[in-house]
XYZ file of C-alpha atoms in Angstrom:
455
model
C 0.047 -0.031 -0.022
C 2.843 2.415 0.910
C 4.340 1.790 -2.602
C 1.073 2.763 -4.290
C 0.783 5.947 -2.232
C 4.416 6.838 -3.207
C 3.697 6.350 -6.880
C 0.554 8.339 -6.654
C 2.583 11.224 -5.315
C 5.111 10.914 -8.083
C 2.243 10.950 -10.683
C 0.994 14.274 -9.173
C 4.485 15.835 -9.343
C 4.785 14.951 -13.071
C 1.355 16.384 -13.639
C 2.538 19.845 -12.523
C 5.355 22.248 -13.494
C 7.836 19.668 -14.824
C 5.289 18.356 -17.253
C 3.725 21.695 -18.242
C 2.060 21.020 -21.498
C 2.861 22.920 -24.665
C 0.770 22.742 -27.827
C 3.833 22.929 -30.006
C 7.504 22.660 -29.109
C 10.734 22.848 -31.163
C 11.322 19.904 -33.486
C 13.831 17.450 -32.166
C 15.967 15.775 -34.793
C 19.018 13.555 -34.979
C 20.335 12.283 -31.577
C 18.295 15.086 -29.869
C 15.213 13.143 -30.883
C 16.320 10.083 -28.803
C 14.351 10.320 -25.509
C 13.007 8.295 -22.606
C 9.911 8.460 -20.417
C 11.352 11.342 -18.367
C 11.543 13.598 -21.470
C 8.122 12.672 -22.862
C 5.300 15.207 -22.723
C 2.453 16.152 -24.993
C 3.605 18.382 -27.769
C 7.187 17.169 -28.055
C 7.894 16.686 -31.734
C 10.508 14.328 -33.254
C 11.896 13.539 -36.644
C 14.238 10.615 -37.259
C 16.064 9.832 -40.458
C 18.002 6.654 -41.462
C 21.333 8.334 -41.057
C 20.476 9.257 -37.339
C 20.738 5.689 -36.373
C 23.858 4.656 -34.402
C 25.941 1.637 -35.295
C 24.723 -1.632 -33.816
C 26.243 -3.028 -30.647
C 25.642 -6.757 -30.396
C 27.440 -6.909 -27.098
C 25.251 -4.377 -25.304
C 21.724 -5.577 -24.725
C 19.631 -4.300 -21.784
C 16.732 -6.133 -20.181
C 14.447 -3.652 -18.479
C 10.838 -4.906 -18.701
C 8.102 -5.399 -16.171
C 7.361 -3.010 -13.351
C 3.593 -2.765 -13.896
C 1.883 -1.541 -10.754
C -1.639 -0.699 -9.810
C -2.931 2.577 -11.387
C -2.412 5.313 -8.759
C -5.676 6.922 -7.757
C -6.642 9.693 -10.207
C -3.864 8.783 -12.745
C -4.857 9.228 -16.285
C -3.129 9.960 -19.591
C -1.421 13.346 -19.958
C -2.738 15.185 -23.010
C -2.185 18.514 -24.904
C -4.077 21.601 -23.636
C -7.866 21.400 -24.345
C -7.988 17.561 -24.345
C -9.336 15.265 -21.611
C -9.454 11.584 -20.895
C -12.308 9.670 -19.225
C -12.249 6.105 -18.101
C -14.618 3.783 -20.064
C -13.803 0.591 -18.351
C -11.210 -1.069 -16.061
C -10.218 -4.444 -14.739
C -10.257 -6.017 -18.195
C -7.942 -9.053 -18.471
C -6.145 -8.021 -21.709
C -7.722 -5.254 -23.875
C -5.896 -5.075 -27.110
C -7.250 -4.018 -30.477
C -10.363 -1.820 -30.448
C -12.509 -1.278 -33.540
C -15.651 0.820 -34.013
C -18.762 -0.619 -35.569
C -20.717 1.556 -37.971
C -23.368 2.190 -35.209
C -20.680 3.235 -32.806
C -20.278 0.111 -30.598
C -16.721 -0.613 -29.496
C -15.474 -4.117 -30.249
C -12.486 -4.900 -28.061
C -10.233 -8.040 -28.372
C -9.697 -9.347 -24.850
C -6.792 -11.472 -25.880
C -5.841 -13.464 -22.829
C -9.466 -14.180 -21.976
C -9.966 -15.498 -25.547
C -12.940 -13.314 -26.083
C -14.174 -10.169 -27.873
C -16.093 -7.622 -25.863
C -18.571 -4.997 -26.913
C -19.177 -1.593 -25.232
C -22.041 0.660 -26.201
C -21.491 4.065 -24.856
C -24.251 6.534 -23.901
C -24.340 9.359 -26.347
C -21.465 11.788 -25.936
C -20.296 9.886 -22.835
C -17.562 7.618 -21.628
C -20.093 5.643 -19.593
C -21.117 2.344 -21.161
C -24.978 2.065 -21.582
C -24.512 -1.669 -22.321
C -21.659 -4.153 -22.275
C -21.561 -7.688 -23.625
C -19.295 -10.561 -24.544
C -19.713 -10.843 -28.297
C -17.783 -14.126 -28.709
C -15.768 -16.396 -26.430
C -13.757 -19.585 -26.829
C -11.435 -17.883 -29.317
C -7.597 -18.300 -29.527
C -5.908 -15.138 -28.508
C -8.006 -12.844 -30.670
C -6.458 -9.620 -31.823
C -7.496 -8.041 -35.116
C -11.082 -7.172 -35.777
C -12.733 -6.001 -39.013
C -16.260 -5.449 -40.357
C -17.287 -6.688 -43.814
C -18.242 -5.414 -46.150
C -16.824 -1.955 -45.442
C -19.351 0.755 -45.116
C -22.519 1.408 -43.042
C -24.102 -2.050 -43.383
C -21.592 -4.830 -42.549
C -22.875 -8.379 -42.554
C -19.889 -10.057 -40.897
C -17.413 -9.528 -38.055
C -14.011 -10.943 -38.840
C -11.653 -11.823 -35.988
C -7.991 -12.743 -36.243
C -7.041 -15.424 -33.798
C -3.286 -16.196 -33.362
C -3.711 -19.162 -35.626
C -6.624 -18.379 -37.910
C -9.095 -15.899 -39.135
C -12.787 -16.467 -38.429
C -15.965 -14.573 -39.045
C -19.385 -14.250 -37.426
C -22.663 -13.158 -38.990
C -23.431 -9.533 -37.904
C -26.494 -7.296 -37.927
C -26.359 -3.701 -36.750
C -26.582 -3.559 -33.009
C -25.600 -7.202 -32.302
C -24.146 -7.463 -28.795
C -23.602 -11.262 -29.028
C -22.680 -13.471 -31.945
C -25.717 -15.171 -33.462
C -23.834 -18.204 -34.711
C -20.650 -20.154 -34.252
C -17.488 -18.791 -36.022
C -16.775 -19.821 -39.674
C -13.072 -20.409 -40.341
C -11.835 -18.319 -43.330
C -8.071 -18.656 -43.108
C -6.710 -21.738 -41.331
C -3.241 -22.925 -40.154
C -1.740 -19.469 -39.577
C 1.613 -19.995 -37.730
C 1.099 -18.920 -34.155
C 4.368 -19.172 -32.246
C 6.311 -16.193 -30.822
C 4.765 -13.036 -32.342
C 1.120 -14.004 -32.270
C -0.669 -10.717 -32.864
C -2.547 -11.039 -36.102
C -4.199 -7.979 -37.496
C -6.636 -7.743 -40.332
C -8.087 -5.000 -42.575
C -10.175 -4.789 -45.727
C -9.360 -2.732 -48.794
C -11.879 0.186 -49.396
C -13.704 -1.778 -52.122
C -14.033 -4.773 -49.927
C -12.437 -7.167 -52.391
C -9.192 -7.863 -50.383
C -8.663 -9.138 -46.890
C -5.178 -8.183 -45.487
C -3.613 -10.250 -42.796
C -0.264 -9.512 -40.909
C 1.833 -12.475 -39.812
C 4.750 -11.621 -37.517
C 8.039 -13.438 -37.454
C 8.604 -16.643 -35.342
C 11.679 -15.215 -33.581
C 13.927 -12.146 -33.148
C 16.273 -12.548 -36.046
C 15.385 -16.016 -37.605
C 17.710 -17.897 -35.304
C 16.110 -21.241 -36.265
C 15.530 -20.589 -39.938
C 18.721 -22.307 -41.133
C 21.471 -20.917 -43.122
C 20.153 -21.998 -46.553
C 16.909 -23.279 -47.926
C 16.602 -26.635 -49.591
C 17.990 -26.223 -53.008
C 20.017 -23.182 -52.177
C 19.454 -19.503 -51.877
C 19.541 -18.766 -55.519
C 16.844 -21.234 -56.483
C 14.719 -20.028 -53.554
C 15.042 -16.474 -54.499
C 13.877 -17.204 -58.013
C 10.730 -19.007 -56.863
C 9.645 -16.824 -54.034
C 8.693 -13.234 -53.419
C 11.527 -10.785 -52.874
C 13.123 -11.353 -49.455
C 10.939 -14.345 -48.458
C 12.156 -16.250 -45.395
C 12.371 -20.066 -45.329
C 12.359 -22.970 -42.901
C 10.769 -22.066 -39.583
C 10.104 -18.596 -40.951
C 8.426 -19.537 -44.154
C 5.246 -17.483 -44.626
C 6.148 -15.153 -41.644
C 7.216 -11.527 -41.313
C 4.739 -10.985 -44.209
C 1.579 -9.071 -45.073
C -0.787 -11.420 -46.865
C -3.825 -10.838 -48.934
C -6.946 -13.051 -49.546
C -10.316 -12.887 -51.116
C -12.958 -12.194 -48.413
C -13.824 -15.842 -48.399
C -10.129 -16.717 -47.624
C -9.189 -17.912 -51.091
C -6.499 -16.725 -53.467
C -3.690 -16.151 -50.961
C -0.904 -13.988 -52.006
C 2.101 -12.174 -50.397
C 1.828 -8.394 -50.477
C 5.184 -7.574 -48.826
C 7.934 -9.373 -46.924
C 10.516 -8.473 -44.317
C 8.178 -6.822 -41.816
C 9.358 -8.340 -38.608
C 6.094 -7.828 -36.738
C 3.363 -5.766 -38.329
C 1.217 -5.747 -35.236
C -1.219 -3.105 -36.401
C -2.845 -2.335 -39.800
C -5.358 0.152 -41.134
C -6.305 1.713 -44.397
C -5.643 5.459 -44.840
C -8.968 7.033 -45.685
C -7.509 9.841 -47.835
C -5.622 7.415 -50.164
C -6.925 3.969 -49.572
C -3.379 2.791 -48.889
C -2.731 0.001 -46.294
C -0.538 1.112 -43.420
C 1.495 -0.993 -40.900
C 3.210 -0.342 -37.619
C 6.198 -2.620 -37.123
C 8.231 -3.853 -34.165
C 11.738 -4.264 -35.315
C 14.429 -6.549 -33.943
C 16.105 -6.475 -30.482
C 19.627 -6.839 -28.951
C 21.475 -4.362 -31.136
C 21.793 -1.671 -28.546
C 19.523 1.008 -26.923
C 18.860 2.998 -30.099
C 19.088 0.340 -32.924
C 17.173 -0.220 -35.015
C 14.372 2.292 -35.374
C 10.708 1.015 -35.373
C 8.475 2.292 -38.005
C 5.033 3.046 -39.638
C 4.680 2.652 -43.349
C 2.353 2.476 -46.227
C 2.735 -1.122 -47.493
C 4.010 -1.224 -50.995
C 3.047 -4.272 -52.973
C 6.003 -6.488 -53.760
C 8.274 -4.572 -51.266
C 10.890 -6.146 -48.991
C 11.466 -4.243 -45.756
C 14.674 -6.040 -44.664
C 14.038 -8.636 -41.957
C 16.019 -10.611 -41.023
C 19.082 -9.741 -43.065
C 18.742 -5.886 -43.234
C 17.013 -3.057 -41.376
C 15.935 0.432 -42.228
C 17.268 0.257 -45.752
C 20.679 -1.368 -46.522
C 21.874 -1.590 -42.846
C 22.980 -5.227 -42.602
C 22.338 -7.059 -39.362
C 25.795 -8.102 -38.177
C 24.334 -11.463 -37.021
C 23.498 -12.199 -40.735
C 26.649 -10.510 -42.272
C 27.221 -11.581 -45.813
C 24.322 -13.995 -45.925
C 22.210 -12.199 -48.623
C 24.295 -9.860 -50.712
C 21.747 -10.217 -53.496
C 19.240 -8.187 -51.469
C 21.449 -5.193 -50.960
C 19.908 -2.192 -52.604
C 16.443 -3.859 -52.757
C 15.183 -2.967 -49.224
C 12.315 -0.474 -49.171
C 12.617 2.296 -46.678
C 9.613 2.853 -44.407
C 7.799 6.053 -44.286
C 8.005 7.152 -40.688
C 10.804 6.164 -38.322
C 10.049 5.808 -34.627
C 12.598 5.538 -31.780
C 14.000 1.987 -31.279
C 12.322 -0.415 -28.889
C 9.157 1.786 -28.618
C 7.026 -1.162 -29.734
C 4.308 0.354 -31.924
C 1.145 -1.878 -31.702
C -1.727 -0.081 -33.487
C -2.568 2.799 -35.799
C -5.694 4.777 -36.526
C -6.249 7.749 -38.912
C -8.172 10.749 -37.744
C -10.426 11.420 -40.709
C -12.592 13.994 -38.965
C -15.029 14.869 -41.704
C -18.448 14.719 -40.049
C -17.825 14.765 -36.295
C -19.986 16.873 -33.971
C -18.250 20.187 -33.106
C -18.531 19.336 -29.416
C -16.347 16.191 -29.660
C -14.174 16.400 -32.829
C -10.449 17.341 -32.534
C -9.188 20.608 -34.002
C -9.002 20.835 -37.829
C -5.230 20.493 -37.829
C -5.465 16.886 -36.683
C -7.538 15.831 -39.732
C -5.613 13.419 -41.938
C -2.999 12.664 -39.213
C -2.597 9.241 -37.589
C -2.336 8.088 -33.965
C -0.017 5.197 -33.072
C 0.227 3.380 -29.716
C 3.718 2.600 -28.349
C 3.516 -0.266 -25.921
C 6.959 0.413 -24.499
C 10.422 -0.928 -24.378
C 12.149 -3.886 -22.578
C 15.382 -3.983 -24.503
C 16.673 -0.543 -23.395
C 18.573 0.746 -20.333
C 15.968 3.630 -19.705
C 12.475 3.018 -20.742
C 10.990 4.560 -23.859
C 7.660 4.311 -25.622
C 4.662 3.784 -23.285
C 2.703 6.567 -24.950
C 0.517 7.562 -27.923
C 2.053 9.609 -30.664
C 0.611 11.589 -33.482
C 2.024 11.115 -36.976
C 1.943 14.323 -39.019
C 0.584 14.173 -42.597
C 0.426 16.970 -45.253
C -1.823 16.474 -48.370
C -2.116 12.834 -47.514
C 1.607 12.164 -47.289
C 3.673 11.697 -44.048
C 6.091 14.345 -43.062
C 8.129 11.846 -41.042
C 7.464 13.949 -37.910
C 5.630 12.620 -34.913
C 4.479 14.199 -31.620
C 3.875 12.833 -28.197
C 0.085 12.968 -27.708
C -0.690 10.844 -24.583
C 1.904 10.329 -22.005
C 2.188 9.765 -18.246
C 1.923 6.009 -18.096
C 5.371 5.652 -16.575
C 5.753 6.989 -13.029
C 9.232 5.817 -12.024
C 12.288 4.055 -13.529
C 10.967 0.791 -12.167
C 7.219 1.467 -12.233
C 4.472 2.020 -14.777
C 0.712 1.646 -14.759
C -0.203 1.729 -18.472
C 0.887 0.165 -21.753
C -1.020 1.528 -24.714
C -2.199 -1.018 -27.275
C -5.415 -0.298 -29.293
C -6.569 3.025 -30.781
C -9.566 3.890 -32.812
C -11.739 6.937 -33.679
C -15.270 6.893 -32.373
C -18.233 7.886 -34.362
C -18.482 11.200 -32.464
C -14.879 12.088 -33.024
C -13.472 11.000 -29.650
C -10.286 8.896 -29.641
C -10.609 5.453 -27.954
C -7.538 4.020 -26.350
C -6.907 0.636 -24.722
C -3.927 -0.284 -22.516
C -3.194 -3.726 -21.043
C -0.976 -2.756 -18.003
C -4.049 -2.275 -15.820
C -6.587 -3.303 -18.342
C -8.360 -0.036 -18.991
C -10.151 1.716 -21.868
C -10.157 5.487 -22.288
C -12.203 8.064 -24.213
C -10.218 11.132 -25.242
C -12.137 14.294 -26.293
C -11.400 17.944 -26.965
C -13.048 21.076 -25.568
C -16.687 20.387 -24.307
C -16.707 16.722 -25.268
C -16.693 15.449 -21.733
C -19.540 13.543 -20.204
């Protein structure tokens, strides 16, 4: 109990002068953009470029995870001026991805409990008017998508760790009306198990992300059967083999699960996907590899280019060769696609949502300058001497294209070097313009509004 009181006191200290919020602060670039939880505050803006990345250090690898404690009384996300956060729900086992149904219901993957929850909020409020378990008996559910896209979906798709299933859906359903139908079976499920899904705007393509089975393909084997040259000729650019075959990929299917194809390779763990409303482009946020030092390599968010290879396991952030695979794939040098937005190493980006903002009520919608930007949740580091991540950042866009800059938006989840209460995971935009955030440190869901949008 004493420990919780001490942490609550620390939270109050950080909420005052030392963390005075500024709407806009000078852009931090190069090494100055490297930070940790003590330097995070809403409005801090960063820009990282490939040349800012230090050289890898295989010998130096920190282990600094854990430290989750009870949420101190009154603790909530720290936000820019004019924004407020209200608690929707707490005590959830493992709230991960959150997606918003066309009628406004919040569908939340409760992964450890193997179920999908539904929250129907009272109008303009964070208070749930109704809650329900939509489906149970799943296998570590994560991604959720409604099909067909638009106002009248007929199915709810759920990505288990080892499959994609769907349930019949009618507007307002709080419980599934039938057993799940398997659409994609035999998805490899070990190690990186978070499978996200999204549909193309025309509804013709189902996208599925499948993360790697390891950190750097330790068990893949040095060469595929028949040799690297033969493999490279018969497979997509940069495709892994052995235990990693079919992993670190973004895949595409017809909505019925047929006609599988590889969209892109070398994305170590694309743990969150969405479609950009302005362009229809598919976006991924990617957890890069560990054990190369505190600031190597950068994580990233990127529009997924068809046929692209993003480097894993042989390269990272362009033609930077992983020293643990030195000389293994010289044929891939110069063929690695650079991602669009670089994020500090070990931040662990898990989800992404674009703030479209076209028809939101004035009382709840964010300021106009947020329209077209994206929000990314950073789950937080374990492989760094001083913690980084544990926040929500805003990716800046101009005319539908990323500038490469990102701002701290929601911070305050870490309260001491060895203690934190929140780990952001899911993010979505509600029908009224509020931002919905899940975190799985204390199992909470938050509704973030601007101005008078408080209940």
